[in-house]
Every structure is written in C-alpha cells, then in structure tokens.
Amino acid sequence: MTEDIEKQAPLNIIIAPDPVLKTVAAPIDKVDDDLRKFLDDMLETMYIARGVGLAAPQVGISQRILVMDPARGEADQSPQPMVMINPEIIWRSEELNIFEEGCLSLPDYYVEVERPASVRVKYLDRDGKSQEMLAENFTATVLQHEFDHLNGVLLWDYVSKLKRDMAIKKFTKMKKEFDVL
Ligand code: NI
C-alpha cells in the first residue's frame, strides 16, 4: 500500500466548517465523459484517503453525486466501487442500526448515529442509466451518511447543540492554525 501513501489525491477534501458542506447540492442533468472522469477522481481520492465513502460537496462540488466502497472497511474484501448520481432514498426500514461514524471532512471526529438498518435507493449509474439498490447494515449507514452530505448535513448535526458548538469551535481553530503553517 506504500504507493497509495505517496500518491497525490486528484481532488482536495474540504474540512468542515465550510459553506459548501452546508449547502443542498444540485441535481446532475447530464451524465457525460467529464462527469465520468470526475467520478473516477472521486473514487481515487476516497481510496487514497482510506475512506469508505465520499460525496461531491466534500471536494467542493455542490452536485448530487456520491461514491462509496463499504467493503473497503473490511481488510479481506476486494474493492467494490459504487457511484450514484442523483440518489433518492425511496424506502427506509423501521428497524434501526447504530454505527460509530467518521467523516473525511471531520478528521478524528466520531459520532454514534442511529439510522434505518436498510434503505432502498434509486439513482443514475455512470452510464446515466436508472438503477435501484437495497442497501443493508454498514452499507446502508455509509449510503445515508453520504446522502446527508448532499443535503448539507454533517455528523455534528446528530449531537446536541452544545457539543456541536464545541466541535465547530475546535475545527475552526484547527483550520486557522493550519492556514498559518
Ligand atoms: Ni462524511
């Protein structure tokens, strides 16, 4: 995996707080080669950052696109990259799951989030074809986390206002210090 470490990610991941991470992203109206190139860049950036999911707003593009590879979370699984354009959650199970979630836009910040254990999602694939998928367990959580990004929702929106304000303060300070370096 050393080549991964040395490799420069094609896209820059935006760290919160940032206005683009709070914005409701716009739908894609055309799936073309430029978009497919962007999808590949998103996947490569996600793998290099060792993430299991990435949404376009996290690289500064306010459009309804997400990529994920929940299998990446388990070492013995081979890569299973997924891309979703204009995803819509059309069904949510009543059964809930709790996972401790992290986010590439919130380094070293983890929140236990309760979400529907299964969801059915409708989306366009990289050829612009309409697809449907039933996501379950960890895959459902990753999908809903990335879907949140398309609606300007971050992990700290799942904690109390007090805890959220503390986290925002910490990340604002961290970003300022990083800018000075
Ligand atoms: Ni995230």
PDB file of C-alpha atoms and ligand atoms in Angstrom:
ATOM      1  CA  MET A   1       0.000   0.000   0.000  1.00  0.00           C
ATOM      2  CA  THR A   2       3.051   2.317   0.032  1.00  0.00           C
ATOM      3  CA  GLU A   3       2.214   3.612  -3.441  1.00  0.00           C
ATOM      4  CA  ASP A   4      -1.097   4.866  -2.030  1.00  0.00           C
ATOM      5  CA  ILE A   5       0.689   6.926   0.598  1.00  0.00           C
ATOM      6  CA  GLU A   6       2.992   8.539  -1.949  1.00  0.00           C
ATOM      7  CA  LYS A   7       0.252   9.121  -4.469  1.00  0.00           C
ATOM      8  CA  GLN A   8      -1.324  12.568  -4.567  1.00  0.00           C
ATOM      9  CA  ALA A   9      -5.129  12.529  -4.462  1.00  0.00           C
ATOM     10  CA  PRO A  10      -6.604  14.138  -7.615  1.00  0.00           C
ATOM     11  CA  LEU A  11      -9.119  16.153  -5.563  1.00  0.00           C
ATOM     12  CA  ASN A  12      -8.830  18.186  -2.370  1.00  0.00           C
ATOM     13  CA  ILE A  13     -11.039  17.149   0.529  1.00  0.00           C
ATOM     14  CA  ILE A  14     -12.694  20.131   2.231  1.00  0.00           C
ATOM     15  CA  ILE A  15     -12.511  20.133   6.021  1.00  0.00           C
ATOM     16  CA  ALA A  16     -15.503  21.440   7.994  1.00  0.00           C
ATOM     17  CA  PRO A  17     -16.699  24.014   8.752  1.00  0.00           C
ATOM     18  CA  ASP A  18     -17.137  25.248   5.180  1.00  0.00           C
ATOM     19  CA  PRO A  19     -20.204  26.741   3.454  1.00  0.00           C
ATOM     20  CA  VAL A  20     -20.119  24.104   0.668  1.00  0.00           C
ATOM     21  CA  LEU A  21     -20.621  21.362   3.280  1.00  0.00           C
ATOM     22  CA  LYS A  22     -23.799  23.100   4.488  1.00  0.00           C
ATOM     23  CA  THR A  23     -25.321  23.614   1.051  1.00  0.00           C
ATOM     24  CA  VAL A  24     -28.058  21.475  -0.506  1.00  0.00           C
ATOM     25  CA  ALA A  25     -26.411  20.114  -3.671  1.00  0.00           C
ATOM     26  CA  ALA A  26     -27.959  20.486  -7.136  1.00  0.00           C
ATOM     27  CA  PRO A  27     -29.033  17.550  -9.323  1.00  0.00           C
ATOM     28  CA  ILE A  28     -26.980  16.471 -12.333  1.00  0.00           C
ATOM     29  CA  ASP A  29     -28.779  16.880 -15.657  1.00  0.00           C
ATOM     30  CA  LYS A  30     -26.254  15.231 -17.975  1.00  0.00           C
ATOM     31  CA  VAL A  31     -24.022  12.186 -17.494  1.00  0.00           C
ATOM     32  CA  ASP A  32     -21.078  12.630 -19.863  1.00  0.00           C
ATOM     33  CA  ASP A  33     -17.360  11.825 -20.101  1.00  0.00           C
ATOM     34  CA  ASP A  34     -16.387  14.847 -17.994  1.00  0.00           C
ATOM     35  CA  LEU A  35     -18.653  13.582 -15.220  1.00  0.00           C
ATOM     36  CA  ARG A  36     -17.263  10.029 -15.525  1.00  0.00           C
ATOM     37  CA  LYS A  37     -13.743  11.426 -15.187  1.00  0.00           C
ATOM     38  CA  PHE A  38     -14.863  13.282 -12.057  1.00  0.00           C
ATOM     39  CA  LEU A  39     -16.383  10.048 -10.643  1.00  0.00           C
ATOM     40  CA  ASP A  40     -13.041   8.260 -11.159  1.00  0.00           C
ATOM     41  CA  ASP A  41     -11.210  11.141  -9.464  1.00  0.00           C
ATOM     42  CA  MET A  42     -13.643  10.966  -6.527  1.00  0.00           C
ATOM     43  CA  LEU A  43     -13.101   7.216  -6.126  1.00  0.00           C
ATOM     44  CA  GLU A  44      -9.329   7.588  -6.323  1.00  0.00           C
ATOM     45  CA  THR A  45      -9.413  10.406  -3.768  1.00  0.00           C
ATOM     46  CA  MET A  46     -11.595   8.292  -1.461  1.00  0.00           C
ATOM     47  CA  TYR A  47      -9.277   5.264  -1.677  1.00  0.00           C
ATOM     48  CA  ILE A  48      -6.154   7.361  -1.088  1.00  0.00           C
ATOM     49  CA  ALA A  49      -7.797   8.967   1.960  1.00  0.00           C
ATOM     50  CA  ARG A  50      -8.797   5.468   3.135  1.00  0.00           C
ATOM     51  CA  GLY A  51     -12.451   6.405   3.276  1.00  0.00           C
ATOM     52  CA  VAL A  52     -15.453   4.174   2.612  1.00  0.00           C
ATOM     53  CA  GLY A  53     -17.486   6.965   1.030  1.00  0.00           C
ATOM     54  CA  LEU A  54     -17.175  10.453  -0.442  1.00  0.00           C
ATOM     55  CA  ALA A  55     -19.783  12.972  -1.600  1.00  0.00           C
ATOM     56  CA  ALA A  56     -19.120  15.675  -4.233  1.00  0.00           C
ATOM     57  CA  PRO A  57     -19.645  18.617  -1.790  1.00  0.00           C
ATOM     58  CA  GLN A  58     -16.671  17.243   0.172  1.00  0.00           C
ATOM     59  CA  VAL A  59     -14.430  18.104  -2.778  1.00  0.00           C
ATOM     60  CA  GLY A  60     -16.112  21.492  -3.232  1.00  0.00           C
ATOM     61  CA  ILE A  61     -18.600  20.476  -5.930  1.00  0.00           C
ATOM     62  CA  SER A  62     -22.180  21.150  -4.885  1.00  0.00           C
ATOM     63  CA  GLN A  63     -23.781  18.426  -7.008  1.00  0.00           C
ATOM     64  CA  ARG A  64     -25.733  15.290  -6.128  1.00  0.00           C
ATOM     65  CA  ILE A  65     -23.024  12.672  -6.592  1.00  0.00           C
ATOM     66  CA  LEU A  66     -21.627  10.140  -4.155  1.00  0.00           C
ATOM     67  CA  VAL A  67     -19.128   7.319  -4.360  1.00  0.00           C
ATOM     68  CA  MET A  68     -18.587   4.556  -1.842  1.00  0.00           C
ATOM     69  CA  ASP A  69     -16.982   1.219  -1.164  1.00  0.00           C
ATOM     70  CA  PRO A  70     -18.293  -0.117   2.144  1.00  0.00           C
ATOM     71  CA  ALA A  71     -16.302  -3.355   1.580  1.00  0.00           C
ATOM     72  CA  ARG A  72     -13.163  -1.240   1.988  1.00  0.00           C
ATOM     73  CA  GLY A  73     -13.892  -1.295   5.737  1.00  0.00           C
ATOM     74  CA  GLU A  74     -13.021  -4.983   5.867  1.00  0.00           C
ATOM     75  CA  ALA A  75      -9.435  -5.907   5.051  1.00  0.00           C
ATOM     76  CA  ASP A  76     -10.239  -9.239   3.384  1.00  0.00           C
ATOM     77  CA  GLN A  77     -12.705  -7.766   0.885  1.00  0.00           C
ATOM     78  CA  SER A  78     -11.735  -6.884  -2.658  1.00  0.00           C
ATOM     79  CA  PRO A  79     -12.662  -3.352  -3.852  1.00  0.00           C
ATOM     80  CA  GLN A  80     -16.304  -2.845  -4.820  1.00  0.00           C
ATOM     81  CA  PRO A  81     -16.545   0.757  -6.003  1.00  0.00           C
ATOM     82  CA  MET A  82     -20.057   2.203  -6.313  1.00  0.00           C
ATOM     83  CA  VAL A  83     -21.105   5.518  -7.824  1.00  0.00           C
ATOM     84  CA  MET A  84     -24.505   7.126  -7.502  1.00  0.00           C
ATOM     85  CA  ILE A  85     -25.748  10.185  -9.358  1.00  0.00           C
ATOM     86  CA  ASN A  86     -28.913  11.956  -8.130  1.00  0.00           C
ATOM     87  CA  PRO A  87     -29.586   9.288  -5.461  1.00  0.00           C
ATOM     88  CA  GLU A  88     -33.042   9.214  -3.891  1.00  0.00           C
ATOM     89  CA  ILE A  89     -33.886   7.146  -0.825  1.00  0.00           C
ATOM     90  CA  ILE A  90     -37.260   5.656  -1.727  1.00  0.00           C
ATOM     91  CA  TRP A  91     -37.701   3.346   1.292  1.00  0.00           C
ATOM     92  CA  ARG A  92     -36.348   3.211   4.841  1.00  0.00           C
ATOM     93  CA  SER A  93     -36.717   0.238   7.214  1.00  0.00           C
ATOM     94  CA  GLU A  94     -38.303   0.730  10.613  1.00  0.00           C
ATOM     95  CA  GLU A  95     -35.509  -1.310  12.122  1.00  0.00           C
ATOM     96  CA  LEU A  96     -32.604   0.889  13.171  1.00  0.00           C
ATOM     97  CA  ASN A  97     -28.842   0.356  13.468  1.00  0.00           C
ATOM     98  CA  ILE A  98     -26.190   2.256  15.363  1.00  0.00           C
ATOM     99  CA  PHE A  99     -22.673   2.615  13.989  1.00  0.00           C
ATOM    100  CA  GLU A 100     -19.849   4.849  15.124  1.00  0.00           C
ATOM    101  CA  GLU A 101     -19.268   7.044  12.070  1.00  0.00           C
ATOM    102  CA  GLY A 102     -16.311   9.104  10.952  1.00  0.00           C
ATOM    103  CA  CYS A 103     -16.043  11.573   8.069  1.00  0.00           C
ATOM    104  CA  LEU A 104     -13.179  12.624   5.804  1.00  0.00           C
ATOM    105  CA  SER A 105     -14.318  16.258   6.303  1.00  0.00           C
ATOM    106  CA  LEU A 106     -14.119  15.883  10.103  1.00  0.00           C
ATOM    107  CA  PRO A 107     -10.762  14.226  10.862  1.00  0.00           C
ATOM    108  CA  ASP A 108     -10.580  12.307  14.163  1.00  0.00           C
ATOM    109  CA  TYR A 109     -14.207  13.039  15.000  1.00  0.00           C
ATOM    110  CA  TYR A 110     -16.600  10.156  15.612  1.00  0.00           C
ATOM    111  CA  VAL A 111     -20.302  10.042  16.410  1.00  0.00           C
ATOM    112  CA  GLU A 112     -22.615   7.124  17.100  1.00  0.00           C
ATOM    113  CA  VAL A 113     -25.540   7.651  14.744  1.00  0.00           C
ATOM    114  CA  GLU A 114     -28.806   5.732  14.725  1.00  0.00           C
ATOM    115  CA  ARG A 115     -30.202   5.258  11.219  1.00  0.00           C
ATOM    116  CA  PRO A 116     -32.585   2.907   9.385  1.00  0.00           C
ATOM    117  CA  ALA A 117     -30.882  -0.502   9.102  1.00  0.00           C
ATOM    118  CA  SER A 118     -31.900  -0.876   5.443  1.00  0.00           C
ATOM    119  CA  VAL A 119     -32.773   1.586   2.704  1.00  0.00           C
ATOM    120  CA  ARG A 120     -33.785   1.272  -0.907  1.00  0.00           C
ATOM    121  CA  VAL A 121     -32.147   3.816  -3.197  1.00  0.00           C
ATOM    122  CA  LYS A 122     -32.819   4.895  -6.754  1.00  0.00           C
ATOM    123  CA  TYR A 123     -30.013   6.564  -8.707  1.00  0.00           C
ATOM    124  CA  LEU A 124     -28.310   7.003 -12.062  1.00  0.00           C
ATOM    125  CA  ASP A 125     -25.208   4.907 -12.701  1.00  0.00           C
ATOM    126  CA  ARG A 126     -22.069   6.095 -14.558  1.00  0.00           C
ATOM    127  CA  ASP A 127     -23.811   5.456 -17.891  1.00  0.00           C
ATOM    128  CA  GLY A 128     -26.793   7.603 -16.893  1.00  0.00           C
ATOM    129  CA  LYS A 129     -28.982   4.504 -16.508  1.00  0.00           C
ATOM    130  CA  SER A 130     -31.579   4.398 -13.746  1.00  0.00           C
ATOM    131  CA  GLN A 131     -30.819   1.776 -11.081  1.00  0.00           C
ATOM    132  CA  GLU A 132     -32.243   0.631  -7.772  1.00  0.00           C
ATOM    133  CA  MET A 133     -30.435  -0.971  -4.868  1.00  0.00           C
ATOM    134  CA  LEU A 134     -31.298  -2.322  -1.447  1.00  0.00           C
ATOM    135  CA  ALA A 135     -28.560  -1.326   0.991  1.00  0.00           C
ATOM    136  CA  GLU A 136     -28.316  -3.067   4.343  1.00  0.00           C
ATOM    137  CA  ASN A 137     -26.368  -2.717   7.593  1.00  0.00           C
ATOM    138  CA  PHE A 138     -22.997  -0.966   7.202  1.00  0.00           C
ATOM    139  CA  THR A 139     -23.647  -0.265   3.503  1.00  0.00           C
ATOM    140  CA  ALA A 140     -26.964   1.395   4.441  1.00  0.00           C
ATOM    141  CA  THR A 141     -25.200   3.553   7.006  1.00  0.00           C
ATOM    142  CA  VAL A 142     -22.444   4.621   4.586  1.00  0.00           C
ATOM    143  CA  LEU A 143     -25.041   5.428   1.942  1.00  0.00           C
ATOM    144  CA  GLN A 144     -27.150   7.523   4.323  1.00  0.00           C
ATOM    145  CA  HIS A 145     -24.048   9.322   5.620  1.00  0.00           C
ATOM    146  CA  GLU A 146     -23.014  10.282   2.075  1.00  0.00           C
ATOM    147  CA  PHE A 147     -26.605  11.146   1.194  1.00  0.00           C
ATOM    148  CA  ASP A 148     -26.626  13.544   4.171  1.00  0.00           C
ATOM    149  CA  HIS A 149     -23.684  15.406   2.594  1.00  0.00           C
ATOM    150  CA  LEU A 150     -25.851  16.123  -0.465  1.00  0.00           C
ATOM    151  CA  ASN A 151     -28.309  17.870   1.853  1.00  0.00           C
ATOM    152  CA  GLY A 152     -25.706  19.840   3.785  1.00  0.00           C
ATOM    153  CA  VAL A 153     -25.910  17.589   6.843  1.00  0.00           C
ATOM    154  CA  LEU A 154     -22.759  16.650   8.775  1.00  0.00           C
ATOM    155  CA  LEU A 155     -22.063  14.224  11.632  1.00  0.00           C
ATOM    156  CA  TRP A 156     -22.143  17.037  14.184  1.00  0.00           C
ATOM    157  CA  ASP A 157     -25.768  17.709  13.271  1.00  0.00           C
ATOM    158  CA  TYR A 158     -26.532  14.457  15.170  1.00  0.00           C
ATOM    159  CA  VAL A 159     -25.162  15.696  18.524  1.00  0.00           C
ATOM    160  CA  SER A 160     -26.519  18.266  20.998  1.00  0.00           C
ATOM    161  CA  LYS A 161     -26.152  21.952  20.160  1.00  0.00           C
ATOM    162  CA  LEU A 162     -23.617  22.335  22.972  1.00  0.00           C
ATOM    163  CA  LYS A 163     -21.431  19.502  21.652  1.00  0.00           C
ATOM    164  CA  ARG A 164     -21.828  20.737  18.073  1.00  0.00           C
ATOM    165  CA  ASP A 165     -20.767  24.282  19.005  1.00  0.00           C
ATOM    166  CA  MET A 166     -17.703  22.870  20.789  1.00  0.00           C
ATOM    167  CA  ALA A 167     -16.753  20.777  17.758  1.00  0.00           C
ATOM    168  CA  ILE A 168     -17.255  23.699  15.333  1.00  0.00           C
ATOM    169  CA  LYS A 169     -15.039  25.865  17.550  1.00  0.00           C
ATOM    170  CA  LYS A 170     -12.345  23.177  17.659  1.00  0.00           C
ATOM    171  CA  PHE A 171     -12.351  22.640  13.887  1.00  0.00           C
ATOM    172  CA  THR A 172     -12.436  26.403  13.149  1.00  0.00           C
ATOM    173  CA  LYS A 173      -9.369  26.858  15.358  1.00  0.00           C
ATOM    174  CA  MET A 174      -7.624  23.855  13.792  1.00  0.00           C
ATOM    175  CA  LYS A 175      -8.230  25.193  10.277  1.00  0.00           C
ATOM    176  CA  LYS A 176      -6.921  28.640  11.247  1.00  0.00           C
ATOM    177  CA  GLU A 177      -3.740  27.120  12.674  1.00  0.00           C
ATOM    178  CA  PHE A 178      -3.334  25.020   9.548  1.00  0.00           C
ATOM    179  CA  ASP A 179      -3.628  28.144   7.367  1.00  0.00           C
ATOM    180  CA  VAL A 180      -0.863  29.863   9.320  1.00  0.00           C
ATOM    181  CA  LEU A 181       1.584  26.961   8.736  1.00  0.00           C
TER     182      LEU A 181
HETATM  183 NI    NI B   1     -18.702  12.338   5.612  1.00  0.00          NI
END
